[in-house]
PDB file of C-alpha atoms in Angstrom:
ATOM      1  CA  UNK A   1       0.000   0.000   0.000  1.00  0.00           C
ATOM      2  CA  UNK A   2       2.906   2.351   0.667  1.00  0.00           C
ATOM      3  CA  UNK A   3       4.033   1.856  -2.926  1.00  0.00           C
ATOM      4  CA  UNK A   4       0.601   2.865  -4.188  1.00  0.00           C
ATOM      5  CA  UNK A   5       0.530   5.953  -1.979  1.00  0.00           C
ATOM      6  CA  UNK A   6       3.888   7.097  -3.353  1.00  0.00           C
ATOM      7  CA  UNK A   7       2.639   6.946  -6.942  1.00  0.00           C
ATOM      8  CA  UNK A   8       1.372  10.153  -8.560  1.00  0.00           C
ATOM      9  CA  UNK A   9      -2.435  10.080  -8.154  1.00  0.00           C
ATOM     10  CA  UNK A  10      -3.484  10.261 -11.798  1.00  0.00           C
ATOM     11  CA  UNK A  11      -0.838   7.819 -13.024  1.00  0.00           C
ATOM     12  CA  UNK A  12      -1.812   5.486 -10.195  1.00  0.00           C
ATOM     13  CA  UNK A  13      -5.429   5.602 -11.366  1.00  0.00           C
ATOM     14  CA  UNK A  14      -4.335   4.779 -14.928  1.00  0.00           C
ATOM     15  CA  UNK A  15      -2.251   1.832 -13.720  1.00  0.00           C
ATOM     16  CA  UNK A  16      -5.013   0.466 -11.487  1.00  0.00           C
ATOM     17  CA  UNK A  17      -7.582   0.855 -14.255  1.00  0.00           C
ATOM     18  CA  UNK A  18      -5.345  -1.064 -16.646  1.00  0.00           C
ATOM     19  CA  UNK A  19      -4.816  -3.819 -14.079  1.00  0.00           C
ATOM     20  CA  UNK A  20      -8.530  -4.106 -13.245  1.00  0.00           C
ATOM     21  CA  UNK A  21      -9.498  -4.499 -16.911  1.00  0.00           C
ATOM     22  CA  UNK A  22      -6.510  -6.353 -18.385  1.00  0.00           C
ATOM     23  CA  UNK A  23      -5.585  -8.922 -15.730  1.00  0.00           C
ATOM     24  CA  UNK A  24      -9.025 -10.633 -15.585  1.00  0.00           C
ATOM     25  CA  UNK A  25      -8.938 -10.876 -19.385  1.00  0.00           C
ATOM     26  CA  UNK A  26      -5.426 -12.339 -19.288  1.00  0.00           C
ATOM     27  CA  UNK A  27      -6.585 -14.925 -16.729  1.00  0.00           C
ATOM     28  CA  UNK A  28      -9.642 -15.684 -18.892  1.00  0.00           C
ATOM     29  CA  UNK A  29     -11.934 -14.692 -16.037  1.00  0.00           C
ATOM     30  CA  UNK A  30     -13.318 -12.022 -18.335  1.00  0.00           C
ATOM     31  CA  UNK A  31     -13.667 -11.892 -22.087  1.00  0.00           C
ATOM     32  CA  UNK A  32     -12.219  -8.938 -24.024  1.00  0.00           C
ATOM     33  CA  UNK A  33     -15.633  -8.755 -25.671  1.00  0.00           C
ATOM     34  CA  UNK A  34     -17.091  -7.665 -22.334  1.00  0.00           C
ATOM     35  CA  UNK A  35     -14.809  -4.612 -22.103  1.00  0.00           C
ATOM     36  CA  UNK A  36     -14.714  -3.633 -25.789  1.00  0.00           C
ATOM     37  CA  UNK A  37     -16.257  -0.357 -26.936  1.00  0.00           C
ATOM     38  CA  UNK A  38     -19.289  -1.535 -28.913  1.00  0.00           C
ATOM     39  CA  UNK A  39     -21.537   1.452 -29.491  1.00  0.00           C
ATOM     40  CA  UNK A  40     -24.782  -0.501 -30.119  1.00  0.00           C
ATOM     41  CA  UNK A  41     -24.435  -2.066 -26.664  1.00  0.00           C
ATOM     42  CA  UNK A  42     -23.632   1.328 -25.148  1.00  0.00           C
ATOM     43  CA  UNK A  43     -26.559   3.173 -26.699  1.00  0.00           C
ATOM     44  CA  UNK A  44     -29.209   0.428 -26.690  1.00  0.00           C
ATOM     45  CA  UNK A  45     -28.368  -1.582 -23.578  1.00  0.00           C
ATOM     46  CA  UNK A  46     -26.741   1.199 -21.559  1.00  0.00           C
ATOM     47  CA  UNK A  47     -23.485  -0.715 -21.008  1.00  0.00           C
ATOM     48  CA  UNK A  48     -21.721   2.550 -20.242  1.00  0.00           C
ATOM     49  CA  UNK A  49     -18.663   0.956 -18.651  1.00  0.00           C
ATOM     50  CA  UNK A  50     -17.416   0.096 -22.138  1.00  0.00           C
ATOM     51  CA  UNK A  51     -16.646   3.776 -22.750  1.00  0.00           C
ATOM     52  CA  UNK A  52     -14.055   3.593 -19.965  1.00  0.00           C
ATOM     53  CA  UNK A  53     -12.874  -0.018 -20.142  1.00  0.00           C
ATOM     54  CA  UNK A  54     -11.889   0.302 -23.816  1.00  0.00           C
ATOM     55  CA  UNK A  55      -9.053   2.634 -22.774  1.00  0.00           C
ATOM     56  CA  UNK A  56      -7.653   0.172 -20.230  1.00  0.00           C
ATOM     57  CA  UNK A  57      -7.421  -3.122 -22.116  1.00  0.00           C
ATOM     58  CA  UNK A  58      -3.700  -3.468 -22.840  1.00  0.00           C
ATOM     59  CA  UNK A  59      -3.835  -6.763 -24.739  1.00  0.00           C
ATOM     60  CA  UNK A  60      -2.185 -10.032 -23.766  1.00  0.00           C
ATOM     61  CA  UNK A  61       1.237 -11.641 -23.454  1.00  0.00           C
ATOM     62  CA  UNK A  62       4.502  -9.707 -23.501  1.00  0.00           C
ATOM     63  CA  UNK A  63       3.045  -6.700 -25.387  1.00  0.00           C
ATOM     64  CA  UNK A  64       0.609  -6.250 -22.496  1.00  0.00           C
ATOM     65  CA  UNK A  65       3.459  -5.987 -19.979  1.00  0.00           C
ATOM     66  CA  UNK A  66       5.576  -3.698 -22.141  1.00  0.00           C
ATOM     67  CA  UNK A  67       2.674  -1.423 -23.086  1.00  0.00           C
ATOM     68  CA  UNK A  68       1.533  -1.114 -19.472  1.00  0.00           C
ATOM     69  CA  UNK A  69       5.010  -0.298 -18.156  1.00  0.00           C
ATOM     70  CA  UNK A  70       5.608   2.174 -20.984  1.00  0.00           C
ATOM     71  CA  UNK A  71       2.259   3.873 -20.375  1.00  0.00           C
ATOM     72  CA  UNK A  72       2.826   4.174 -16.632  1.00  0.00           C
ATOM     73  CA  UNK A  73       6.416   5.432 -16.905  1.00  0.00           C
ATOM     74  CA  UNK A  74       5.409   8.021 -19.487  1.00  0.00           C
ATOM     75  CA  UNK A  75       2.448   9.151 -17.415  1.00  0.00           C
ATOM     76  CA  UNK A  76       4.460   9.607 -14.222  1.00  0.00           C
ATOM     77  CA  UNK A  77       7.019  11.806 -15.989  1.00  0.00           C
ATOM     78  CA  UNK A  78       4.318  13.875 -17.691  1.00  0.00           C
ATOM     79  CA  UNK A  79       2.357  14.273 -14.466  1.00  0.00           C
ATOM     80  CA  UNK A  80       5.445  15.325 -12.494  1.00  0.00           C
ATOM     81  CA  UNK A  81       7.363  17.438 -15.012  1.00  0.00           C
ATOM     82  CA  UNK A  82       4.704  18.405 -17.574  1.00  0.00           C
ATOM     83  CA  UNK A  83       1.825  19.236 -15.225  1.00  0.00           C
ATOM     84  CA  UNK A  84       3.912  19.687 -12.053  1.00  0.00           C
ATOM     85  CA  UNK A  85       1.736  17.246 -10.079  1.00  0.00           C
ATOM     86  CA  UNK A  86      -1.372  19.326 -10.718  1.00  0.00           C
ATOM     87  CA  UNK A  87      -4.015  16.614 -10.394  1.00  0.00           C
ATOM     88  CA  UNK A  88      -6.844  18.777 -11.731  1.00  0.00           C
ATOM     89  CA  UNK A  89      -5.040  19.918 -14.889  1.00  0.00           C
ATOM     90  CA  UNK A  90      -3.709  16.467 -15.741  1.00  0.00           C
ATOM     91  CA  UNK A  91      -7.038  14.733 -15.080  1.00  0.00           C
ATOM     92  CA  UNK A  92      -8.931  17.280 -17.162  1.00  0.00           C
ATOM     93  CA  UNK A  93      -6.406  16.959 -19.978  1.00  0.00           C
ATOM     94  CA  UNK A  94      -6.731  13.163 -20.032  1.00  0.00           C
ATOM     95  CA  UNK A  95     -10.514  13.450 -20.069  1.00  0.00           C
ATOM     96  CA  UNK A  96     -10.412  15.934 -22.936  1.00  0.00           C
ATOM     97  CA  UNK A  97      -7.955  13.863 -24.975  1.00  0.00           C
ATOM     98  CA  UNK A  98     -10.009  10.707 -24.367  1.00  0.00           C
ATOM     99  CA  UNK A  99     -13.101  12.510 -25.674  1.00  0.00           C
ATOM    100  CA  UNK A 100     -11.238  13.522 -28.834  1.00  0.00           C
ATOM    101  CA  UNK A 101     -10.002   9.948 -29.287  1.00  0.00           C
ATOM    102  CA  UNK A 102     -13.525   8.526 -29.039  1.00  0.00           C
ATOM    103  CA  UNK A 103     -14.860  11.032 -31.565  1.00  0.00           C
ATOM    104  CA  UNK A 104     -12.113  10.221 -34.066  1.00  0.00           C
ATOM    105  CA  UNK A 105     -12.495   6.450 -33.676  1.00  0.00           C
ATOM    106  CA  UNK A 106     -16.304   6.292 -33.505  1.00  0.00           C
ATOM    107  CA  UNK A 107     -16.831   6.193 -37.316  1.00  0.00           C
ATOM    108  CA  UNK A 108     -14.545   3.139 -37.538  1.00  0.00           C
ATOM    109  CA  UNK A 109     -16.044   1.242 -34.552  1.00  0.00           C
ATOM    110  CA  UNK A 110     -12.656   0.438 -33.063  1.00  0.00           C
ATOM    111  CA  UNK A 111     -13.212  -1.652 -29.914  1.00  0.00           C
ATOM    112  CA  UNK A 112     -10.022  -0.919 -27.945  1.00  0.00           C
ATOM    113  CA  UNK A 113      -8.360   2.458 -27.411  1.00  0.00           C
ATOM    114  CA  UNK A 114      -5.407   1.715 -25.122  1.00  0.00           C
ATOM    115  CA  UNK A 115      -2.906   2.391 -27.913  1.00  0.00           C
ATOM    116  CA  UNK A 116      -4.670   5.689 -28.618  1.00  0.00           C
ATOM    117  CA  UNK A 117      -4.277   6.679 -24.967  1.00  0.00           C
ATOM    118  CA  UNK A 118      -0.590   5.779 -25.153  1.00  0.00           C
ATOM    119  CA  UNK A 119      -0.280   7.819 -28.348  1.00  0.00           C
ATOM    120  CA  UNK A 120      -1.759  10.848 -26.582  1.00  0.00           C
ATOM    121  CA  UNK A 121       0.782  10.445 -23.778  1.00  0.00           C
ATOM    122  CA  UNK A 122       3.612  10.242 -26.322  1.00  0.00           C
ATOM    123  CA  UNK A 123       2.443  13.504 -27.898  1.00  0.00           C
ATOM    124  CA  UNK A 124       2.241  15.124 -24.467  1.00  0.00           C
ATOM    125  CA  UNK A 125       5.792  13.956 -23.722  1.00  0.00           C
ATOM    126  CA  UNK A 126       6.975  15.437 -27.020  1.00  0.00           C
ATOM    127  CA  UNK A 127       5.607  18.896 -26.209  1.00  0.00           C
ATOM    128  CA  UNK A 128       6.189  19.017 -22.442  1.00  0.00           C
ATOM    129  CA  UNK A 129       9.595  17.278 -22.319  1.00  0.00           C
ATOM    130  CA  UNK A 130      11.083  17.831 -25.785  1.00  0.00           C
ATOM    131  CA  UNK A 131      14.738  17.583 -24.747  1.00  0.00           C
ATOM    132  CA  UNK A 132      14.378  14.737 -22.244  1.00  0.00           C
ATOM    133  CA  UNK A 133      15.878  11.546 -23.744  1.00  0.00           C
ATOM    134  CA  UNK A 134      13.736   8.418 -23.974  1.00  0.00           C
ATOM    135  CA  UNK A 135      15.182   4.907 -24.041  1.00  0.00           C
ATOM    136  CA  UNK A 136      13.382   2.486 -26.347  1.00  0.00           C
ATOM    137  CA  UNK A 137      13.696  -1.070 -25.026  1.00  0.00           C
ATOM    138  CA  UNK A 138      17.153  -0.187 -23.747  1.00  0.00           C
ATOM    139  CA  UNK A 139      18.517  -0.171 -27.300  1.00  0.00           C
ATOM    140  CA  UNK A 140      18.430   3.428 -28.485  1.00  0.00           C
ATOM    141  CA  UNK A 141      17.826   6.800 -26.876  1.00  0.00           C
ATOM    142  CA  UNK A 142      15.993   9.589 -28.676  1.00  0.00           C
ATOM    143  CA  UNK A 143      15.037  13.165 -27.732  1.00  0.00           C
ATOM    144  CA  UNK A 144      11.519  13.422 -26.370  1.00  0.00           C
ATOM    145  CA  UNK A 145      10.327  15.677 -29.199  1.00  0.00           C
ATOM    146  CA  UNK A 146      10.650  12.772 -31.654  1.00  0.00           C
ATOM    147  CA  UNK A 147       9.016  10.156 -29.423  1.00  0.00           C
ATOM    148  CA  UNK A 148       5.515  10.222 -30.916  1.00  0.00           C
ATOM    149  CA  UNK A 149       6.696   9.915 -34.512  1.00  0.00           C
ATOM    150  CA  UNK A 150       9.281   7.208 -33.784  1.00  0.00           C
ATOM    151  CA  UNK A 151       6.719   5.110 -31.908  1.00  0.00           C
ATOM    152  CA  UNK A 152       4.229   5.538 -34.747  1.00  0.00           C
ATOM    153  CA  UNK A 153       6.867   4.254 -37.156  1.00  0.00           C
ATOM    154  CA  UNK A 154       7.537   1.240 -34.940  1.00  0.00           C
ATOM    155  CA  UNK A 155       3.795   0.559 -34.651  1.00  0.00           C
ATOM    156  CA  UNK A 156       3.407   0.745 -38.421  1.00  0.00           C
ATOM    157  CA  UNK A 157       6.312  -1.651 -38.986  1.00  0.00           C
ATOM    158  CA  UNK A 158       5.309  -4.237 -36.380  1.00  0.00           C
ATOM    159  CA  UNK A 159       1.509  -4.133 -36.282  1.00  0.00           C
ATOM    160  CA  UNK A 160       0.462  -2.655 -39.614  1.00  0.00           C
ATOM    161  CA  UNK A 161      -1.438   0.356 -40.862  1.00  0.00           C
ATOM    162  CA  UNK A 162      -4.686  -0.120 -38.931  1.00  0.00           C
ATOM    163  CA  UNK A 163      -2.926  -0.334 -35.555  1.00  0.00           C
ATOM    164  CA  UNK A 164      -0.805   2.698 -36.433  1.00  0.00           C
ATOM    165  CA  UNK A 165      -3.931   4.687 -37.308  1.00  0.00           C
ATOM    166  CA  UNK A 166      -5.439   3.895 -33.907  1.00  0.00           C
ATOM    167  CA  UNK A 167      -2.294   5.231 -32.228  1.00  0.00           C
ATOM    168  CA  UNK A 168      -2.283   8.216 -34.587  1.00  0.00           C
ATOM    169  CA  UNK A 169      -5.679   9.356 -33.302  1.00  0.00           C
ATOM    170  CA  UNK A 170      -4.150   9.565 -29.828  1.00  0.00           C
ATOM    171  CA  UNK A 171      -1.139  11.498 -31.093  1.00  0.00           C
ATOM    172  CA  UNK A 172      -3.426  13.978 -32.854  1.00  0.00           C
ATOM    173  CA  UNK A 173      -5.501  14.360 -29.686  1.00  0.00           C
ATOM    174  CA  UNK A 174      -2.385  14.952 -27.581  1.00  0.00           C
ATOM    175  CA  UNK A 175      -1.016  17.668 -29.847  1.00  0.00           C
ATOM    176  CA  UNK A 176      -4.445  19.262 -30.353  1.00  0.00           C
ATOM    177  CA  UNK A 177      -5.068  19.433 -26.615  1.00  0.00           C
ATOM    178  CA  UNK A 178      -1.699  21.053 -25.990  1.00  0.00           C
ATOM    179  CA  UNK A 179      -2.403  23.628 -28.707  1.00  0.00           C
ATOM    180  CA  UNK A 180      -5.838  24.351 -27.271  1.00  0.00           C
ATOM    181  CA  UNK A 181      -4.490  24.987 -23.783  1.00  0.00           C
ATOM    182  CA  UNK A 182      -1.428  26.914 -24.934  1.00  0.00           C
ATOM    183  CA  UNK A 183      -3.109  29.079 -27.586  1.00  0.00           C
ATOM    184  CA  UNK A 184      -3.326  32.211 -25.358  1.00  0.00           C
ATOM    185  CA  UNK A 185       0.437  32.202 -24.805  1.00  0.00           C
ATOM    186  CA  UNK A 186       1.044  31.574 -28.511  1.00  0.00           C
ATOM    187  CA  UNK A 187      -1.221  34.469 -29.473  1.00  0.00           C
ATOM    188  CA  UNK A 188       0.720  36.837 -27.218  1.00  0.00           C
ATOM    189  CA  UNK A 189       3.923  35.814 -28.988  1.00  0.00           C
ATOM    190  CA  UNK A 190       2.318  36.164 -32.436  1.00  0.00           C
ATOM    191  CA  UNK A 191      -0.169  39.065 -32.227  1.00  0.00           C
ATOM    192  CA  UNK A 192      -0.122  39.343 -36.028  1.00  0.00           C
ATOM    193  CA  UNK A 193      -2.046  36.057 -36.406  1.00  0.00           C
ATOM    194  CA  UNK A 194      -5.682  37.097 -36.117  1.00  0.00           C
ATOM    195  CA  UNK A 195      -7.011  33.537 -36.369  1.00  0.00           C
ATOM    196  CA  UNK A 196      -4.839  32.503 -33.432  1.00  0.00           C
ATOM    197  CA  UNK A 197      -6.103  35.422 -31.358  1.00  0.00           C
ATOM    198  CA  UNK A 198      -9.694  34.444 -32.214  1.00  0.00           C
ATOM    199  CA  UNK A 199      -9.045  30.829 -31.216  1.00  0.00           C
ATOM    200  CA  UNK A 200      -7.392  31.879 -27.955  1.00  0.00           C
ATOM    201  CA  UNK A 201     -10.328  34.116 -27.066  1.00  0.00           C
ATOM    202  CA  UNK A 202     -13.288  31.941 -28.065  1.00  0.00           C
ATOM    203  CA  UNK A 203     -12.157  28.293 -28.043  1.00  0.00           C
ATOM    204  CA  UNK A 204      -9.166  28.035 -25.734  1.00  0.00           C
ATOM    205  CA  UNK A 205     -11.316  28.510 -22.586  1.00  0.00           C
ATOM    206  CA  UNK A 206     -12.908  25.139 -23.374  1.00  0.00           C
ATOM    207  CA  UNK A 207      -9.517  23.493 -22.837  1.00  0.00           C
ATOM    208  CA  UNK A 208      -8.817  25.152 -19.498  1.00  0.00           C
ATOM    209  CA  UNK A 209      -9.550  23.251 -16.295  1.00  0.00           C
ATOM    210  CA  UNK A 210     -12.862  24.293 -14.658  1.00  0.00           C
ATOM    211  CA  UNK A 211     -12.733  25.640 -11.117  1.00  0.00           C
ATOM    212  CA  UNK A 212     -14.971  22.792  -9.945  1.00  0.00           C
ATOM    213  CA  UNK A 213     -12.375  20.240 -11.044  1.00  0.00           C
ATOM    214  CA  UNK A 214      -9.668  22.153  -9.174  1.00  0.00           C
ATOM    215  CA  UNK A 215     -11.809  22.217  -6.042  1.00  0.00           C
ATOM    216  CA  UNK A 216     -12.534  18.489  -6.244  1.00  0.00           C
ATOM    217  CA  UNK A 217      -8.886  17.636  -6.810  1.00  0.00           C
ATOM    218  CA  UNK A 218      -7.631  19.914  -4.036  1.00  0.00           C
ATOM    219  CA  UNK A 219     -10.020  18.293  -1.604  1.00  0.00           C
ATOM    220  CA  UNK A 220      -9.316  14.703  -2.644  1.00  0.00           C
ATOM    221  CA  UNK A 221      -5.580  14.436  -3.345  1.00  0.00           C
ATOM    222  CA  UNK A 222      -2.583  15.585  -1.364  1.00  0.00           C
ATOM    223  CA  UNK A 223       0.791  14.746  -2.842  1.00  0.00           C
ATOM    224  CA  UNK A 224       3.545  13.955  -0.307  1.00  0.00           C
ATOM    225  CA  UNK A 225       6.592  16.177  -0.231  1.00  0.00           C
ATOM    226  CA  UNK A 226       8.966  14.924  -2.909  1.00  0.00           C
ATOM    227  CA  UNK A 227      12.102  15.074  -0.780  1.00  0.00           C
ATOM    228  CA  UNK A 228      11.178  14.303   2.805  1.00  0.00           C
ATOM    229  CA  UNK A 229       8.191  12.041   2.128  1.00  0.00           C
ATOM    230  CA  UNK A 230       6.081  13.849   4.729  1.00  0.00           C
ATOM    231  CA  UNK A 231       2.937  15.884   4.382  1.00  0.00           C
ATOM    232  CA  UNK A 232       3.293  19.590   4.962  1.00  0.00           C
ATOM    233  CA  UNK A 233       0.690  22.240   5.511  1.00  0.00           C
ATOM    234  CA  UNK A 234       1.401  25.461   3.634  1.00  0.00           C
ATOM    235  CA  UNK A 235       1.688  28.559   5.782  1.00  0.00           C
ATOM    236  CA  UNK A 236      -0.714  31.382   5.286  1.00  0.00           C
ATOM    237  CA  UNK A 237       1.118  34.480   4.093  1.00  0.00           C
ATOM    238  CA  UNK A 238       1.333  37.463   6.396  1.00  0.00           C
ATOM    239  CA  UNK A 239      -1.082  40.288   5.824  1.00  0.00           C
ATOM    240  CA  UNK A 240       0.905  42.414   3.442  1.00  0.00           C
ATOM    241  CA  UNK A 241      -1.212  44.404   1.067  1.00  0.00           C
ATOM    242  CA  UNK A 242       1.621  45.211  -1.296  1.00  0.00           C
ATOM    243  CA  UNK A 243       2.705  41.587  -1.595  1.00  0.00           C
ATOM    244  CA  UNK A 244      -0.781  40.127  -1.828  1.00  0.00           C
ATOM    245  CA  UNK A 245      -1.935  42.552  -4.476  1.00  0.00           C
ATOM    246  CA  UNK A 246       0.944  41.796  -6.856  1.00  0.00           C
ATOM    247  CA  UNK A 247       0.262  38.771  -9.072  1.00  0.00           C
ATOM    248  CA  UNK A 248       2.781  35.942  -8.922  1.00  0.00           C
ATOM    249  CA  UNK A 249       4.025  34.914 -12.345  1.00  0.00           C
ATOM    250  CA  UNK A 250       5.550  31.466 -12.765  1.00  0.00           C
ATOM    251  CA  UNK A 251       8.211  31.121 -15.426  1.00  0.00           C
ATOM    252  CA  UNK A 252       7.095  27.748 -16.738  1.00  0.00           C
ATOM    253  CA  UNK A 253       9.863  27.541 -19.333  1.00  0.00           C
ATOM    254  CA  UNK A 254      12.551  28.015 -16.668  1.00  0.00           C
ATOM    255  CA  UNK A 255      10.977  25.385 -14.425  1.00  0.00           C
ATOM    256  CA  UNK A 256      10.738  22.940 -17.307  1.00  0.00           C
ATOM    257  CA  UNK A 257      14.367  23.513 -18.297  1.00  0.00           C
ATOM    258  CA  UNK A 258      15.487  22.936 -14.714  1.00  0.00           C
ATOM    259  CA  UNK A 259      13.517  19.707 -14.375  1.00  0.00           C
ATOM    260  CA  UNK A 260      14.855  18.366 -17.670  1.00  0.00           C
ATOM    261  CA  UNK A 261      18.408  19.157 -16.557  1.00  0.00           C
ATOM    262  CA  UNK A 262      17.804  17.353 -13.270  1.00  0.00           C
ATOM    263  CA  UNK A 263      16.420  14.295 -15.068  1.00  0.00           C
ATOM    264  CA  UNK A 264      19.463  14.161 -17.351  1.00  0.00           C
ATOM    265  CA  UNK A 265      21.811  14.418 -14.357  1.00  0.00           C
ATOM    266  CA  UNK A 266      19.983  11.610 -12.557  1.00  0.00           C
ATOM    267  CA  UNK A 267      20.191   9.422 -15.630  1.00  0.00           C
ATOM    268  CA  UNK A 268      23.925  10.037 -16.080  1.00  0.00           C
ATOM    269  CA  UNK A 269      24.728   9.083 -12.468  1.00  0.00           C
TER     270      UNK A 269
END
């Protein structure tokens, strides 16, 4: 149980969901048919669990183990260094990307979407951790910004076009979600692009995390301190009108560069 508590909350939920759906199927206690996304059964018989379970069936045999480990490792890094352990933002992003994935795959009636979820995580790694190296099966190491495209190439070579297209829908969702959330910052850097300013004003708010989600996450999850392993209660700031009235601006690029440097140092040791 201590191991579970030390896991990042959202990545832990992804791992547990994968285990709950995949292991019974691997042990033949459950049929993959019972967890597949079959829209007639969802809409006519109200088997709504299929909408969720389709994202957590990782297959069988060695690919199941590799895909699960790869998904979890990628998610923990993204949650910690891409979303800075912000449970609300990461949860909302996964929900939004999953919705995009379902919409793109619905016309083709694809029953399982685990590879699409992994593809979305690869795209998120590419944009949040572009310079962080990724080891593929311990054989080669590539910069994070190329991860999504390299993995798509491997999927195409090993599993064929249809499997690669399923993963591609996740990659598209991952990049699209990042663009939707980051459009306001992009528009400030490129004020000459009127379409980007319009998107940032009218559509980008749909990608931002609602206050209700922040409130639910703040009340449900408390991450332990990363260094001491103990819970700490933040101090309330002293009543200082000049300090409290000035907005605090976080240099996200500087934080990201520092975390990537720390990860490279840890890997070289």
